[in-house]
Amino acid sequence: MKTDTLAIHGGFESDGGTGTSTPPIYQTVSYTYKTAQELADVFDGKAPGYIYTRIANPTTYALERRLAQLEGGVGCIATSSGMAAITSVVMGLLRAGDELVTASGIFGGTVSLFVNTLGRFGVKTTLVDAGITKQFAGAISKNTKLIFVETIGNPRMDVPDIPAVADIAKRANIPLIVDNTVTTPFLMKPKEFGADIVIHSTSKFINGHGTAIGGAIIDTGNYNWSAGPFKDIRHLAERAGELAFLAHLRNLIYRDLGGCPAPMNSFLMMQGLETLSGRMQKHCTNALSLAEYLKGHDKVRWVNYPGLADSTFYGRTEKLFGGRGGGLLTFSLGDKEKAFKFIDSVKLAKNLANLGDAKTLVLHPASTIFHEFSAEEQKRMDVTEDMVRVSVGIEDFEDIKNDIEQAIEKAFEVKE
Ligand SMILES: *Cc1c(COP(=O)(O)O)cnc(C)c1O
């Protein structure tokens, strides 16, 4: 099946009993077995079966299969949030004394996890500019165990040359982890460009309606776990083969950290996936139209959108995403005061800290998601005081444009 079909039919056929056409919500903590021996066998891995929803759940399993199919991966683990997905992966791969290399213009929560939280456990993070591929190679030491990038850095809107970064990771024999949240499998499948592990915050475009938090980890099958620098996973690979990393997470790290999704939320994510294709197309066309409109506006200082033909990253947007720039853009009206006035003046668009909703959303990143970072750190991540981020929704474009237009005018009104 093709991507658009898998998004609707993948991972679930029917429960065999009622003929339900949508995945049932298995709202249960645990699963009953007739005999003590049967349950003991499931614990021992001698018989298949569900034990406890923190480890696995049938509703969540349907979502995991659908996401694995959409990304062309060997398997998937769904998590309670995007952060839980990233935390599980890094906790599963790193030990005290290890290092990781990450693009710097990425989601603030991820940078904080790496620098602050992992820093407390003796892991060192090196931040590099995603636009400059050779910085990745230069940052790798003998202790580096993984490279992390986002397909389009949020909010810097930079696009790493993923195949080239994958080559660098391959030469160092370490996995490349790609956060595909803002592009989704409809704009790109990181596996095809050499990614080893794909991350999603399903809270965003996949959910699509701002109704549930969730995340996912997909192993693309590109990485050979039996030959990597991860001793425990190498050992597991003798039995589990290409599923070694996911088995390591499922039976140890993910199980121990406890970041499992609620079954209801897994259901909402599957429902979101059914319409993701159509929504992504509209997000992309609306965002491109808005970027072009802002570009031609005499009061707009700059617009950053990787789908604009004159963007520094357009070559990579063409190569990786088929020329589609996604639903996010940033722009400037000159300073923070005007950014705030603009946000205070929008009527249709909502001022909130989310993205990928069907609704158009606006945000001032510097004073919100990045508020805990110093001015110097913000500068390094290109989060400037004048930056406004727009997650362009799927409303009628004229309505979006009219709302943005009147809010820009208000931002420039002088007080009497
Ligand atoms: C939101 C986001 C995350 C974190 O996901 P949550 O579901 O909010 O925990 C990670 N990466 C990117 C690119 C995001 O936009």
PDB file of N, CA, C and O in Angstrom, residues 73-108:
ATOM      1  N   GLY A  73       9.711   1.453   8.627  1.00  0.00           N
ATOM      2  CA  GLY A  73      10.625   0.956   9.652  1.00  0.00           C
ATOM      3  C   GLY A  73      10.383  -0.491  10.020  1.00  0.00           C
ATOM      4  O   GLY A  73       9.412  -1.109   9.586  1.00  0.00           O
ATOM      5  N   VAL A  74      11.281  -1.036  10.845  1.00  0.00           N
ATOM      6  CA  VAL A  74      11.132  -2.426  11.285  1.00  0.00           C
ATOM      7  C   VAL A  74      10.198  -2.518  12.493  1.00  0.00           C
ATOM      8  O   VAL A  74       9.689  -3.589  12.814  1.00  0.00           O
ATOM      9  N   GLY A  75       9.967  -1.393  13.161  1.00  0.00           N
ATOM     10  CA  GLY A  75       9.072  -1.393  14.311  1.00  0.00           C
ATOM     11  C   GLY A  75       9.007  -0.011  14.928  1.00  0.00           C
ATOM     12  O   GLY A  75       9.739   0.903  14.514  1.00  0.00           O
ATOM     13  N   CYS A  76       8.101   0.125  15.883  1.00  0.00           N
ATOM     14  CA  CYS A  76       7.864   1.438  16.482  1.00  0.00           C
ATOM     15  C   CYS A  76       7.474   1.266  17.938  1.00  0.00           C
ATOM     16  O   CYS A  76       6.841   0.263  18.301  1.00  0.00           O
ATOM     17  N   ILE A  77       7.830   2.234  18.749  1.00  0.00           N
ATOM     18  CA  ILE A  77       7.301   2.317  20.115  1.00  0.00           C
ATOM     19  C   ILE A  77       6.663   3.692  20.252  1.00  0.00           C
ATOM     20  O   ILE A  77       7.306   4.715  19.984  1.00  0.00           O
ATOM     21  N   ALA A  78       5.384   3.704  20.628  1.00  0.00           N
ATOM     22  CA  ALA A  78       4.702   4.982  20.849  1.00  0.00           C
ATOM     23  C   ALA A  78       4.909   5.388  22.301  1.00  0.00           C
ATOM     24  O   ALA A  78       5.003   4.539  23.199  1.00  0.00           O
ATOM     25  N   THR A  79       4.987   6.677  22.525  1.00  0.00           N
ATOM     26  CA  THR A  79       5.287   7.199  23.861  1.00  0.00           C
ATOM     27  C   THR A  79       4.264   8.260  24.262  1.00  0.00           C
ATOM     28  O   THR A  79       3.454   8.699  23.450  1.00  0.00           O
ATOM     29  N   SER A  80       4.351   8.668  25.532  1.00  0.00           N
ATOM     30  CA  SER A  80       3.385   9.624  26.073  1.00  0.00           C
ATOM     31  C   SER A  80       3.586  11.031  25.532  1.00  0.00           C
ATOM     32  O   SER A  80       2.700  11.870  25.650  1.00  0.00           O
ATOM     33  N   SER A  81       4.744  11.328  24.961  1.00  0.00           N
ATOM     34  CA  SER A  81       5.019  12.657  24.395  1.00  0.00           C
ATOM     35  C   SER A  81       6.219  12.553  23.474  1.00  0.00           C
ATOM     36  O   SER A  81       6.948  11.551  23.501  1.00  0.00           O
ATOM     37  N   GLY A  82       6.439  13.609  22.692  1.00  0.00           N
ATOM     38  CA  GLY A  82       7.648  13.654  21.873  1.00  0.00           C
ATOM     39  C   GLY A  82       8.890  13.636  22.749  1.00  0.00           C
ATOM     40  O   GLY A  82       9.879  12.969  22.444  1.00  0.00           O
ATOM     41  N   MET A  83       8.836  14.363  23.872  1.00  0.00           N
ATOM     42  CA  MET A  83       9.988  14.394  24.779  1.00  0.00           C
ATOM     43  C   MET A  83      10.262  13.006  25.363  1.00  0.00           C
ATOM     44  O   MET A  83      11.422  12.626  25.547  1.00  0.00           O
ATOM     45  N   ALA A  84       9.191  12.251  25.666  1.00  0.00           N
ATOM     46  CA  ALA A  84       9.389  10.895  26.197  1.00  0.00           C
ATOM     47  C   ALA A  84      10.061  10.014  25.149  1.00  0.00           C
ATOM     48  O   ALA A  84      10.880   9.146  25.483  1.00  0.00           O
ATOM     49  N   ALA A  85       9.731  10.234  23.875  1.00  0.00           N
ATOM     50  CA  ALA A  85      10.359   9.459  22.796  1.00  0.00           C
ATOM     51  C   ALA A  85      11.856   9.766  22.742  1.00  0.00           C
ATOM     52  O   ALA A  85      12.690   8.857  22.696  1.00  0.00           O
ATOM     53  N   ILE A  86      12.193  11.055  22.766  1.00  0.00           N
ATOM     54  CA  ILE A  86      13.610  11.441  22.664  1.00  0.00           C
ATOM     55  C   ILE A  86      14.359  10.972  23.914  1.00  0.00           C
ATOM     56  O   ILE A  86      15.468  10.438  23.837  1.00  0.00           O
ATOM     57  N   THR A  87      13.727  11.149  25.092  1.00  0.00           N
ATOM     58  CA  THR A  87      14.365  10.713  26.340  1.00  0.00           C
ATOM     59  C   THR A  87      14.649   9.212  26.304  1.00  0.00           C
ATOM     60  O   THR A  87      15.740   8.767  26.661  1.00  0.00           O
ATOM     61  N   SER A  88      13.675   8.410  25.865  1.00  0.00           N
ATOM     62  CA  SER A  88      13.876   6.954  25.820  1.00  0.00           C
ATOM     63  C   SER A  88      15.042   6.599  24.896  1.00  0.00           C
ATOM     64  O   SER A  88      15.864   5.739  25.235  1.00  0.00           O
ATOM     65  N   VAL A  89      15.101   7.249  23.743  1.00  0.00           N
ATOM     66  CA  VAL A  89      16.175   6.921  22.795  1.00  0.00           C
ATOM     67  C   VAL A  89      17.547   7.265  23.370  1.00  0.00           C
ATOM     68  O   VAL A  89      18.465   6.438  23.353  1.00  0.00           O
ATOM     69  N   VAL A  90      17.679   8.475  23.921  1.00  0.00           N
ATOM     70  CA  VAL A  90      19.016   8.857  24.401  1.00  0.00           C
ATOM     71  C   VAL A  90      19.398   8.080  25.659  1.00  0.00           C
ATOM     72  O   VAL A  90      20.551   7.679  25.821  1.00  0.00           O
ATOM     73  N   MET A  91      18.417   7.791  26.526  1.00  0.00           N
ATOM     74  CA  MET A  91      18.721   6.996  27.721  1.00  0.00           C
ATOM     75  C   MET A  91      19.063   5.560  27.318  1.00  0.00           C
ATOM     76  O   MET A  91      19.807   4.881  28.012  1.00  0.00           O
ATOM     77  N   GLY A  92      18.510   5.116  26.198  1.00  0.00           N
ATOM     78  CA  GLY A  92      18.781   3.762  25.724  1.00  0.00           C
ATOM     79  C   GLY A  92      20.144   3.619  25.064  1.00  0.00           C
ATOM     80  O   GLY A  92      20.657   2.514  24.934  1.00  0.00           O
ATOM     81  N   LEU A  93      20.718   4.736  24.619  1.00  0.00           N
ATOM     82  CA  LEU A  93      21.980   4.659  23.888  1.00  0.00           C
ATOM     83  C   LEU A  93      23.183   5.180  24.680  1.00  0.00           C
ATOM     84  O   LEU A  93      24.305   4.745  24.440  1.00  0.00           O
ATOM     85  N   LEU A  94      22.942   6.115  25.584  1.00  0.00           N
ATOM     86  CA  LEU A  94      24.076   6.821  26.199  1.00  0.00           C
ATOM     87  C   LEU A  94      24.334   6.394  27.640  1.00  0.00           C
ATOM     88  O   LEU A  94      23.420   5.987  28.350  1.00  0.00           O
ATOM     89  N   ARG A  95      25.601   6.548  28.038  1.00  0.00           N
ATOM     90  CA  ARG A  95      26.018   6.356  29.435  1.00  0.00           C
ATOM     91  C   ARG A  95      26.811   7.582  29.863  1.00  0.00           C
ATOM     92  O   ARG A  95      27.257   8.360  29.018  1.00  0.00           O
ATOM     93  N   ALA A  96      27.019   7.722  31.150  1.00  0.00           N
ATOM     94  CA  ALA A  96      27.853   8.821  31.655  1.00  0.00           C
ATOM     95  C   ALA A  96      29.201   8.783  30.940  1.00  0.00           C
ATOM     96  O   ALA A  96      29.774   7.704  30.756  1.00  0.00           O
ATOM     97  N   GLY A  97      29.670   9.947  30.514  1.00  0.00           N
ATOM     98  CA  GLY A  97      30.947  10.023  29.811  1.00  0.00           C
ATOM     99  C   GLY A  97      30.791  10.029  28.296  1.00  0.00           C
ATOM    100  O   GLY A  97      31.713  10.386  27.570  1.00  0.00           O
ATOM    101  N   ASP A  98      29.604   9.663  27.817  1.00  0.00           N
ATOM    102  CA  ASP A  98      29.349   9.690  26.373  1.00  0.00           C
ATOM    103  C   ASP A  98      29.033  11.111  25.905  1.00  0.00           C
ATOM    104  O   ASP A  98      28.742  11.999  26.712  1.00  0.00           O
ATOM    105  N   GLU A  99      29.081  11.285  24.595  1.00  0.00           N
ATOM    106  CA  GLU A  99      28.774  12.587  23.998  1.00  0.00           C
ATOM    107  C   GLU A  99      27.752  12.410  22.880  1.00  0.00           C
ATOM    108  O   GLU A  99      27.644  11.335  22.298  1.00  0.00           O
ATOM    109  N   LEU A 100      27.028  13.497  22.608  1.00  0.00           N
ATOM    110  CA  LEU A 100      26.155  13.502  21.436  1.00  0.00           C
ATOM    111  C   LEU A 100      26.359  14.806  20.688  1.00  0.00           C
ATOM    112  O   LEU A 100      26.791  15.807  21.267  1.00  0.00           O
ATOM    113  N   VAL A 101      26.071  14.771  19.391  1.00  0.00           N
ATOM    114  CA  VAL A 101      26.178  15.956  18.543  1.00  0.00           C
ATOM    115  C   VAL A 101      24.785  16.282  18.039  1.00  0.00           C
ATOM    116  O   VAL A 101      24.080  15.394  17.538  1.00  0.00           O
ATOM    117  N   THR A 102      24.376  17.529  18.195  1.00  0.00           N
ATOM    118  CA  THR A 102      23.044  17.901  17.743  1.00  0.00           C
ATOM    119  C   THR A 102      23.055  19.223  16.990  1.00  0.00           C
ATOM    120  O   THR A 102      23.880  20.089  17.267  1.00  0.00           O
ATOM    121  N   ALA A 103      22.129  19.341  16.042  1.00  0.00           N
ATOM    122  CA  ALA A 103      21.894  20.633  15.406  1.00  0.00           C
ATOM    123  C   ALA A 103      21.405  21.594  16.481  1.00  0.00           C
ATOM    124  O   ALA A 103      20.692  21.192  17.409  1.00  0.00           O
ATOM    125  N   SER A 104      21.794  22.862  16.392  1.00  0.00           N
ATOM    126  CA  SER A 104      21.513  23.794  17.489  1.00  0.00           C
ATOM    127  C   SER A 104      20.182  24.525  17.344  1.00  0.00           C
ATOM    128  O   SER A 104      19.614  24.958  18.335  1.00  0.00           O
ATOM    129  N   GLY A 105      19.666  24.640  16.122  1.00  0.00           N
ATOM    130  CA  GLY A 105      18.460  25.460  15.940  1.00  0.00           C
ATOM    131  C   GLY A 105      17.182  24.661  16.093  1.00  0.00           C
ATOM    132  O   GLY A 105      16.212  24.877  15.376  1.00  0.00           O
ATOM    133  N   ILE A 106      17.167  23.729  17.041  1.00  0.00           N
ATOM    134  CA  ILE A 106      16.036  22.794  17.151  1.00  0.00           C
ATOM    135  C   ILE A 106      15.130  23.141  18.325  1.00  0.00           C
ATOM    136  O   ILE A 106      15.397  24.081  19.072  1.00  0.00           O
ATOM    137  N   PHE A 107      14.081  22.354  18.490  1.00  0.00           N
ATOM    138  CA  PHE A 107      13.088  22.516  19.551  1.00  0.00           C
ATOM    139  C   PHE A 107      13.765  22.744  20.916  1.00  0.00           C
ATOM    140  O   PHE A 107      14.637  21.966  21.322  1.00  0.00           O
ATOM    141  N   GLY A 108      13.332  23.803  21.622  1.00  0.00           N
ATOM    142  CA  GLY A 108      13.972  24.190  22.882  1.00  0.00           C
ATOM    143  C   GLY A 108      13.952  23.094  23.938  1.00  0.00           C
ATOM    144  O   GLY A 108      14.922  22.920  24.681  1.00  0.00           O
TER     145      GLY A 108
END
